[in-house]
Tab-separated table of C-alpha atoms in Angstrom:
chain	number	residue	atom	x	y	z
A	1	MET	CA	73.645	92.806	156.886
A	2	LYS	CA	76.371	94.390	154.788
A	3	LYS	CA	75.598	96.219	151.572
A	4	LEU	CA	75.817	94.609	148.150
A	5	ARG	CA	78.712	96.187	146.267
A	6	VAL	CA	77.609	96.694	142.645
A	7	PHE	CA	79.512	97.752	139.537
A	8	ILE	CA	77.576	98.895	136.445
A	9	SER	CA	78.806	98.735	132.852
A	10	GLY	CA	76.366	100.567	130.599
A	11	GLN	CA	75.237	103.628	128.754
A	12	LYS	CA	72.256	105.598	127.519
A	13	TYR	CA	68.840	105.793	129.176
A	14	PHE	CA	68.598	102.187	130.333
A	15	GLY	CA	72.023	102.358	131.914
A	16	GLN	CA	70.950	105.521	133.695
A	17	GLU	CA	67.799	103.869	135.020
A	18	VAL	CA	69.744	100.863	136.284
A	19	PHE	CA	72.026	103.309	138.105
A	20	ARG	CA	68.963	105.059	139.589
A	21	LEU	CA	67.531	101.700	140.649
A	22	CYS	CA	70.711	100.670	142.435
A	23	ASN	CA	71.117	104.106	143.982
A	24	ARG	CA	67.688	104.045	145.610
A	25	LEU	CA	68.066	100.530	147.081
A	26	ASP	CA	69.379	101.046	150.594
A	27	PHE	CA	71.202	97.696	150.597
A	28	VAL	CA	73.224	98.490	147.448
A	29	GLU	CA	76.466	100.452	147.163
A	30	ILE	CA	77.525	101.440	143.634
A	31	VAL	CA	81.308	101.158	143.666
A	32	GLY	CA	81.939	102.191	140.060
A	33	VAL	CA	80.654	102.407	136.512
A	34	CYS	CA	82.053	101.814	133.047
A	35	ALA	CA	80.542	104.135	130.433
A	36	PRO	CA	81.528	106.263	127.433
A	37	VAL	CA	83.167	109.485	128.590
A	38	ASP	CA	80.656	111.534	126.589
A	39	ASP	CA	77.569	109.619	127.738
A	40	LYS	CA	75.053	112.145	129.052
A	41	TYR	CA	73.189	109.547	131.085
A	42	VAL	CA	75.334	107.153	133.131
A	43	THR	CA	78.537	109.205	133.111
A	44	LYS	CA	76.726	112.383	134.092
A	45	LEU	CA	74.776	110.652	136.869
A	46	ALA	CA	77.838	108.880	138.260
A	47	SER	CA	79.692	112.194	138.359
A	48	THR	CA	76.816	113.746	140.300
A	49	PHE	CA	77.118	111.080	142.996
A	50	ASN	CA	80.936	110.971	142.932
A	51	VAL	CA	80.986	107.366	141.738
A	52	PRO	CA	84.286	106.358	140.067
A	53	ILE	CA	84.080	106.098	136.263
A	54	ILE	CA	86.037	103.804	133.954
A	55	ALA	CA	86.004	104.765	130.287
A	56	ALA	CA	84.164	102.371	127.985
A	57	GLY	CA	86.557	100.034	126.228
A	58	THR	CA	89.016	99.890	129.118
A	59	LEU	CA	87.175	97.581	131.516
A	60	ARG	CA	89.391	94.658	132.499
A	61	ALA	CA	90.065	92.656	135.628
A	62	ASP	CA	92.850	95.039	136.637
A	63	THR	CA	90.667	98.136	136.191
A	64	LEU	CA	87.608	96.697	137.944
A	65	PRO	CA	87.493	97.784	141.594
A	66	ASP	CA	88.306	95.206	144.255
A	67	ASN	CA	85.587	93.527	146.328
A	68	VAL	CA	82.788	93.920	143.764
A	69	ASP	CA	79.949	91.553	144.640
A	70	ILE	CA	77.801	91.884	141.520
A	71	GLY	CA	78.472	93.371	138.107
A	72	ILE	CA	75.560	94.495	135.945
A	73	THR	CA	75.558	95.198	132.220
A	74	ALA	CA	72.962	97.758	131.182
A	75	HIS	CA	73.018	98.523	127.462
A	76	SER	CA	76.740	97.844	127.557
A	77	PHE	CA	78.786	97.297	124.407
A	78	ASP	CA	81.853	96.289	126.436
A	79	TYR	CA	82.677	92.590	126.393
A	80	ILE	CA	83.055	91.359	129.957
A	81	GLY	CA	85.957	88.928	129.798
A	82	ARG	CA	86.339	85.833	131.936
A	83	LYS	CA	88.913	87.326	134.326
A	84	THR	CA	86.722	90.385	134.798
A	85	ARG	CA	83.653	88.257	135.464
A	86	TYR	CA	85.480	86.021	137.907
A	87	LYS	CA	86.817	88.965	139.869
A	88	ALA	CA	83.277	89.776	141.049
A	89	ASN	CA	82.531	87.777	144.198
A	90	ILE	CA	79.143	86.514	142.994
A	91	GLY	CA	79.102	87.157	139.249
A	92	TRP	CA	77.731	89.400	136.530
A	93	LEU	CA	74.082	89.907	135.595
A	94	GLY	CA	72.738	91.095	132.260
A	95	TYR	CA	69.286	91.827	130.879
A	96	HIS	CA	68.259	90.590	127.453
A	97	PRO	CA	64.908	91.674	125.917
A	98	SER	CA	63.722	88.225	124.847
A	99	LEU	CA	62.670	84.948	126.379
A	100	LEU	CA	66.083	83.326	126.245
A	101	PRO	CA	67.229	81.106	124.669
A	102	ARG	CA	65.037	82.470	121.876
A	103	HIS	CA	66.347	85.485	119.929
A	104	ARG	CA	69.890	85.682	121.177
A	105	GLY	CA	71.742	88.577	119.589
A	106	ARG	CA	71.681	92.364	119.549
A	107	SER	CA	68.411	92.850	117.596
A	108	ALA	CA	66.203	90.554	119.663
A	109	ILE	CA	63.110	92.757	119.851
A	110	GLU	CA	63.116	93.559	116.163
A	111	TRP	CA	63.397	89.886	115.250
A	112	ALA	CA	60.493	88.969	117.523
A	113	ILE	CA	58.387	91.444	115.537
A	114	ARG	CA	59.771	90.428	112.132
A	115	MET	CA	58.962	86.796	112.921
A	116	ARG	CA	55.515	87.739	114.225
A	117	ASP	CA	55.943	86.174	117.634
A	118	ALA	CA	52.771	86.460	119.681
A	119	ILE	CA	54.686	86.595	122.955
A	120	THR	CA	58.082	87.916	123.937
A	121	GLY	CA	59.627	88.980	127.212
A	122	GLY	CA	62.795	89.710	129.114
A	123	THR	CA	65.490	87.664	130.827
A	124	VAL	CA	67.960	88.490	133.571
A	125	PHE	CA	70.810	86.023	133.193
A	126	TRP	CA	74.325	85.309	134.445
A	127	LEU	CA	77.026	86.276	131.965
A	128	ASN	CA	79.368	83.593	130.647
A	129	ASP	CA	81.744	83.251	127.691
A	130	GLY	CA	78.929	83.017	125.125
A	131	ILE	CA	76.592	85.641	123.683
A	132	ASP	CA	73.363	85.622	125.713
A	133	ARG	CA	74.005	81.996	126.724
A	134	GLY	CA	74.376	82.229	130.511
A	135	ASP	CA	72.161	80.624	133.125
A	136	ILE	CA	68.747	82.229	133.573
A	137	ALA	CA	67.929	83.980	136.832
A	138	TYR	CA	64.547	85.615	136.143
A	139	GLN	CA	62.115	85.927	133.244
A	140	ASP	CA	58.810	87.601	132.502
A	141	PHE	CA	56.685	87.802	129.367
A	142	CYS	CA	54.396	90.162	127.500
A	143	PHE	CA	52.158	89.906	124.447
A	144	ILE	CA	53.085	91.661	121.223
A	145	ASP	CA	50.295	93.878	119.914
A	146	PRO	CA	49.597	92.689	116.323
A	147	VAL	CA	49.446	96.362	115.300
A	148	LEU	CA	53.244	96.394	115.585
A	149	TYR	CA	53.599	93.881	112.750
A	150	GLY	CA	52.412	96.528	110.302
A	151	LYS	CA	54.948	99.133	111.424
A	152	GLU	CA	58.556	99.580	110.335
A	153	PRO	CA	60.348	96.898	112.434
A	154	ARG	CA	62.861	99.212	114.063
A	155	LYS	CA	60.196	101.715	115.131
A	156	ALA	CA	57.966	98.883	116.331
A	157	ALA	CA	60.840	97.437	118.356
A	158	ARG	CA	61.501	100.801	119.978
A	159	LYS	CA	57.859	101.135	120.989
A	160	LEU	CA	57.764	97.635	122.473
A	161	TRP	CA	60.961	98.374	124.387
A	162	GLU	CA	59.675	101.659	125.761
A	163	ASP	CA	56.163	100.398	126.544
A	164	GLU	CA	56.991	97.001	128.045
A	165	LEU	CA	60.499	95.596	128.021
A	166	GLN	CA	62.492	98.429	129.559
A	167	ASP	CA	60.462	98.565	132.771
A	168	MET	CA	60.340	94.774	132.825
A	169	GLY	CA	64.134	94.709	132.884
A	170	LEU	CA	64.291	97.101	135.801
A	171	ARG	CA	61.750	95.035	137.758
A	172	LEU	CA	63.638	91.810	137.128
A	173	LEU	CA	66.978	93.343	138.062
A	174	GLU	CA	65.529	94.691	141.292
A	175	GLN	CA	64.170	91.247	142.123
A	176	ALA	CA	67.575	89.737	141.382
A	177	LEU	CA	69.411	92.234	143.596
A	178	ARG	CA	66.988	91.765	146.477
A	179	ASP	CA	67.293	87.994	146.296
A	180	VAL	CA	71.085	87.988	145.965
A	181	HIS	CA	71.360	90.269	148.993
A	182	ALA	CA	69.191	87.789	150.890
A	183	GLY	CA	71.467	84.927	149.863
A	184	ILE	CA	69.156	83.541	147.158
A	185	ILE	CA	71.018	82.690	143.939
A	186	ILE	CA	68.920	81.356	141.062
A	187	LYS	CA	70.671	79.770	138.070
A	188	ARG	CA	68.779	77.715	135.493
A	189	PRO	CA	70.571	76.484	132.352
A	190	GLN	CA	69.071	77.605	129.056
A	191	ALA	CA	67.251	74.955	127.017
A	192	LYS	CA	69.661	74.754	124.095
A	193	GLN	CA	67.249	72.847	121.856
A	194	PHE	CA	65.046	75.941	121.612
A	195	SER	CA	67.804	78.476	120.995
A	196	THR	CA	67.875	80.884	118.067
A	197	PHE	CA	70.395	83.537	117.122
A	198	GLU	CA	69.623	86.226	114.558
A	199	PRO	CA	72.025	88.720	112.974
A	200	ASN	CA	72.277	92.380	113.886
A	201	THR	CA	69.718	94.284	111.807
A	202	ASP	CA	72.230	97.088	111.287
A	203	VAL	CA	74.035	94.798	108.832
A	204	LYS	CA	73.301	95.508	105.153
A	205	ASP	CA	71.390	92.808	103.229
A	206	LEU	CA	70.685	91.043	106.474
A	207	TYR	CA	67.495	89.169	105.654
A	208	LYS	CA	68.597	85.631	104.892
A	209	PRO	CA	66.072	83.042	106.107
A	210	ASP	CA	68.780	80.398	106.511
A	211	LEU	CA	70.328	82.522	109.293
A	212	LEU	CA	67.232	82.683	111.462
A	213	MET	CA	67.845	79.327	113.089
A	214	LEU	CA	71.619	79.580	112.877
A	215	GLU	CA	72.370	78.068	116.264
A	216	ARG	CA	70.182	75.016	115.780
A	217	ASN	CA	71.463	74.335	112.263
A	218	THR	CA	75.058	74.681	113.420
A	219	SER	CA	74.590	72.347	116.354
A	220	LEU	CA	73.046	69.682	114.160
A	221	SER	CA	75.958	69.785	111.755
A	222	LYS	CA	78.578	69.085	114.408
């Protein structure tokens, strides 16, 4: 059986670990990466293995290598446009650290803690035109230690990511790659009636309770 040709768009430690995961799977061939030129994780690792590098911000359909089977986003801030997604033979996978469709948006873990969710998790999903709206491939869950509610939300989110959600993402992505290589494609639409979208916590004066259920309120008004 031929190898699965994978392209990775990502950065930082998680991007590096996704690269390591793909590199150790004997049925995967990494055909390129998109990462910041000064990234000391993905860019450095790709250079070590002589994998072609595309600078972050320049990924488009015409810069994506030909005959890519699967694209993966791993802590990527590059928007993967429709033409770029469609160029991949099978599609693009992303990992979001929440139980989608709950907590769409960049600060998902922090919002789970701010809202005192008892359970959270991770989702590997198929990218589409929306933000964290694509069909679900795989999910897993974990409990949130109540001790985290008493910590500064950003520090608590980092601990939950490092202790639970990061490794969960790698496990789910490995499962996805193994299944796709075996011809198993799982796509389950998100249950829109349960969706939430919260703002990026880097934004000043962000805490506005009317924004916490933004998606549901918007859908009801249309």
